[in-house]
PDB file of C-alpha atoms in Angstrom:
ATOM      1  CA  UNK A  17     134.633  -0.567 148.476  1.00 54.00           C
ATOM      2  CA  UNK A  18     134.141  -3.792 150.164  1.00 58.00           C
ATOM      3  CA  UNK A  19     132.049  -4.798 146.971  1.00 55.00           C
ATOM      4  CA  UNK A  20     134.571  -3.419 144.665  1.00 58.00           C
ATOM      5  CA  UNK A  21     136.921  -5.514 146.514  1.00 67.00           C
ATOM      6  CA  UNK A  22     135.213  -8.862 145.778  1.00 66.00           C
ATOM      7  CA  UNK A  23     134.913  -7.810 142.137  1.00 63.00           C
ATOM      8  CA  UNK A  24     131.362  -6.600 142.257  1.00 60.00           C
ATOM      9  CA  UNK A  25     130.969  -3.702 139.740  1.00 61.00           C
ATOM     10  CA  UNK A  26     129.164  -1.238 141.707  1.00 62.00           C
ATOM     11  CA  UNK A  27     129.562   2.497 142.031  1.00 65.00           C
ATOM     12  CA  UNK A  28     132.435   3.081 144.756  1.00 71.00           C
ATOM     13  CA  UNK A  29     131.313   7.256 145.535  1.00 84.00           C
ATOM     14  CA  UNK A  30     128.864   7.838 148.381  1.00 88.00           C
ATOM     15  CA  UNK A  31     125.256   7.569 147.077  1.00 89.00           C
ATOM     16  CA  UNK A  32     124.468  10.330 149.763  1.00 92.00           C
ATOM     17  CA  UNK A  33     126.917  12.798 148.717  1.00 93.00           C
ATOM     18  CA  UNK A  34     128.553  11.543 145.832  1.00 90.00           C
ATOM     19  CA  UNK A  35     131.441  13.492 147.064  1.00 91.00           C
ATOM     20  CA  UNK A  36     133.723  10.626 148.382  1.00 89.00           C
ATOM     21  CA  UNK A  37     134.525   6.787 148.293  1.00 87.00           C
ATOM     22  CA  UNK A  38     131.718   5.070 150.162  1.00 86.00           C
ATOM     23  CA  UNK A  39     133.022   2.954 153.328  1.00 88.00           C
ATOM     24  CA  UNK A  40     131.683   2.352 156.895  1.00 90.00           C
ATOM     25  CA  UNK A  41     134.217   5.170 157.959  1.00 92.00           C
ATOM     26  CA  UNK A  42     132.629   7.635 155.290  1.00 93.00           C
ATOM     27  CA  UNK A  43     128.976   6.466 155.814  1.00 92.00           C
ATOM     28  CA  UNK A  44     129.029   6.644 160.040  1.00 94.00           C
ATOM     29  CA  UNK A  45     131.873   9.614 160.072  1.00 95.00           C
ATOM     30  CA  UNK A  46     133.045  11.336 157.160  1.00 93.00           C
ATOM     31  CA  UNK A  47     129.649  12.178 155.219  1.00 95.00           C
ATOM     32  CA  UNK A  48     128.404  15.664 155.587  1.00 96.00           C
ATOM     33  CA  UNK A  49     125.044  13.929 156.337  1.00 97.00           C
ATOM     34  CA  UNK A  50     126.507  11.846 159.459  1.00 97.00           C
ATOM     35  CA  UNK A  51     128.152  15.134 160.586  1.00 97.00           C
ATOM     36  CA  UNK A  52     125.150  17.118 160.640  1.00 97.00           C
ATOM     37  CA  UNK A  53     123.151  13.835 162.142  1.00 98.00           C
ATOM     38  CA  UNK A  54     125.525  13.561 165.215  1.00 97.00           C
ATOM     39  CA  UNK A  55     125.436  17.295 165.674  1.00 97.00           C
ATOM     40  CA  UNK A  56     121.589  17.382 165.801  1.00 97.00           C
ATOM     41  CA  UNK A  57     121.445  14.104 167.728  1.00 97.00           C
ATOM     42  CA  UNK A  58     123.900  15.917 170.376  1.00 97.00           C
ATOM     43  CA  UNK A  59     126.573  13.178 169.995  1.00 97.00           C
ATOM     44  CA  UNK A  60     129.070  15.349 168.101  1.00 97.00           C
ATOM     45  CA  UNK A  61     131.296  15.670 171.101  1.00 96.00           C
ATOM     46  CA  UNK A  62     130.963  11.506 171.876  1.00 96.00           C
ATOM     47  CA  UNK A  63     131.563  10.427 168.533  1.00 96.00           C
ATOM     48  CA  UNK A  64     134.226  13.215 167.440  1.00 94.00           C
ATOM     49  CA  UNK A  65     136.321  12.687 170.632  1.00 93.00           C
ATOM     50  CA  UNK A  66     136.406   8.992 169.742  1.00 93.00           C
ATOM     51  CA  UNK A  67     137.588  10.140 166.248  1.00 92.00           C
ATOM     52  CA  UNK A  68     140.284  11.584 167.462  1.00 91.00           C
ATOM     53  CA  UNK A  69     141.467   8.410 169.242  1.00 89.00           C
ATOM     54  CA  UNK A  70     140.929   5.537 166.747  1.00 87.00           C
ATOM     55  CA  UNK A  71     141.424   4.974 163.144  1.00 85.00           C
ATOM     56  CA  UNK A  72     138.585   2.518 162.016  1.00 93.00           C
ATOM     57  CA  UNK A  73     134.936   2.757 162.394  1.00 93.00           C
ATOM     58  CA  UNK A  74     134.866  -0.719 164.231  1.00 94.00           C
ATOM     59  CA  UNK A  75     137.281   0.903 167.241  1.00 95.00           C
ATOM     60  CA  UNK A  76     135.043   4.145 167.152  1.00 95.00           C
ATOM     61  CA  UNK A  77     131.721   1.613 167.744  1.00 95.00           C
ATOM     62  CA  UNK A  78     133.502  -0.471 169.957  1.00 95.00           C
ATOM     63  CA  UNK A  79     134.661   2.212 172.203  1.00 94.00           C
ATOM     64  CA  UNK A  80     131.246   4.129 172.333  1.00 95.00           C
ATOM     65  CA  UNK A  81     129.292   0.922 173.036  1.00 94.00           C
ATOM     66  CA  UNK A  82     131.779  -0.164 175.919  1.00 94.00           C
ATOM     67  CA  UNK A  83     132.956   3.143 177.541  1.00 95.00           C
ATOM     68  CA  UNK A  84     129.650   5.263 177.704  1.00 96.00           C
ATOM     69  CA  UNK A  85     126.467   4.821 179.735  1.00 96.00           C
ATOM     70  CA  UNK A  86     123.735   3.102 177.965  1.00 95.00           C
ATOM     71  CA  UNK A  87     121.681   5.665 176.915  1.00 96.00           C
ATOM     72  CA  UNK A  88     124.499   7.557 174.832  1.00 96.00           C
ATOM     73  CA  UNK A  89     125.130   4.196 173.587  1.00 96.00           C
ATOM     74  CA  UNK A  90     121.927   3.386 172.603  1.00 96.00           C
ATOM     75  CA  UNK A  91     121.453   6.960 170.903  1.00 97.00           C
ATOM     76  CA  UNK A  92     124.525   6.167 168.883  1.00 97.00           C
ATOM     77  CA  UNK A  93     123.415   2.729 167.857  1.00 96.00           C
ATOM     78  CA  UNK A  94     120.375   4.185 166.892  1.00 97.00           C
ATOM     79  CA  UNK A  95     122.033   6.903 164.855  1.00 98.00           C
ATOM     80  CA  UNK A  96     124.205   4.154 163.094  1.00 97.00           C
ATOM     81  CA  UNK A  97     121.180   2.539 162.006  1.00 97.00           C
ATOM     82  CA  UNK A  98     119.194   5.840 160.773  1.00 97.00           C
ATOM     83  CA  UNK A  99     122.323   6.577 158.521  1.00 97.00           C
ATOM     84  CA  UNK A 100     122.754   3.152 157.238  1.00 94.00           C
ATOM     85  CA  UNK A 101     119.048   3.251 156.638  1.00 96.00           C
ATOM     86  CA  UNK A 102     118.996   6.602 154.854  1.00 96.00           C
ATOM     87  CA  UNK A 103     122.136   5.076 152.425  1.00 92.00           C
ATOM     88  CA  UNK A 104     119.952   2.239 151.716  1.00 91.00           C
ATOM     89  CA  UNK A 105     116.874   4.315 151.148  1.00 94.00           C
ATOM     90  CA  UNK A 106     118.960   6.525 148.446  1.00 93.00           C
ATOM     91  CA  UNK A 107     120.478   3.348 146.853  1.00 88.00           C
ATOM     92  CA  UNK A 108     117.436   1.464 146.485  1.00 90.00           C
ATOM     93  CA  UNK A 109     114.636   4.101 146.465  1.00 95.00           C
ATOM     94  CA  UNK A 110     116.762   7.338 145.300  1.00 93.00           C
ATOM     95  CA  UNK A 111     115.310   9.033 148.333  1.00 95.00           C
ATOM     96  CA  UNK A 112     117.247  10.480 151.362  1.00 95.00           C
ATOM     97  CA  UNK A 113     116.921  12.778 154.473  1.00 97.00           C
ATOM     98  CA  UNK A 114     118.981  15.916 155.235  1.00 97.00           C
ATOM     99  CA  UNK A 115     121.459  15.033 158.366  1.00 96.00           C
ATOM    100  CA  UNK A 116     119.735  17.306 160.656  1.00 96.00           C
ATOM    101  CA  UNK A 117     116.263  15.062 160.136  1.00 98.00           C
ATOM    102  CA  UNK A 118     118.310  12.031 160.648  1.00 98.00           C
ATOM    103  CA  UNK A 119     119.647  13.351 163.881  1.00 98.00           C
ATOM    104  CA  UNK A 120     116.112  14.343 165.319  1.00 98.00           C
ATOM    105  CA  UNK A 121     114.873  11.041 163.343  1.00 98.00           C
ATOM    106  CA  UNK A 122     117.498   8.854 165.624  1.00 97.00           C
ATOM    107  CA  UNK A 123     116.923  10.574 168.917  1.00 97.00           C
ATOM    108  CA  UNK A 124     112.829  10.154 168.612  1.00 97.00           C
ATOM    109  CA  UNK A 125     113.286   6.615 167.615  1.00 97.00           C
ATOM    110  CA  UNK A 126     115.561   5.927 170.588  1.00 97.00           C
ATOM    111  CA  UNK A 127     113.196   7.720 173.103  1.00 96.00           C
ATOM    112  CA  UNK A 128     110.423   5.619 171.666  1.00 96.00           C
ATOM    113  CA  UNK A 129     112.248   2.607 171.983  1.00 93.00           C
ATOM    114  CA  UNK A 130     113.787   3.538 175.568  1.00 88.00           C
TER     115      UNK A 130
END
């Protein structure tokens, strides 16, 4: 969506689900893949309770990173990175993973890093 706003000709639909316009909210919170990933990662309650309190992706990210313990914030940051990486893999390599795999991957990567 941001590229379209800058007159860059590109598709606007989500490359992962092809069901909705792609913006940061959709990629991180609205796409079915992200819903499955956060459920599998055990972050559904944390994210969804913040979704009810705020209206922008930036606000949700900020609230989670400032109000949650460092482990939860780290898990969430890793999940966001994995979701964005999955989106880029779909765009550039035409490969993607199901949300449940992404949630497991995010948790594993966080544990490994932590």
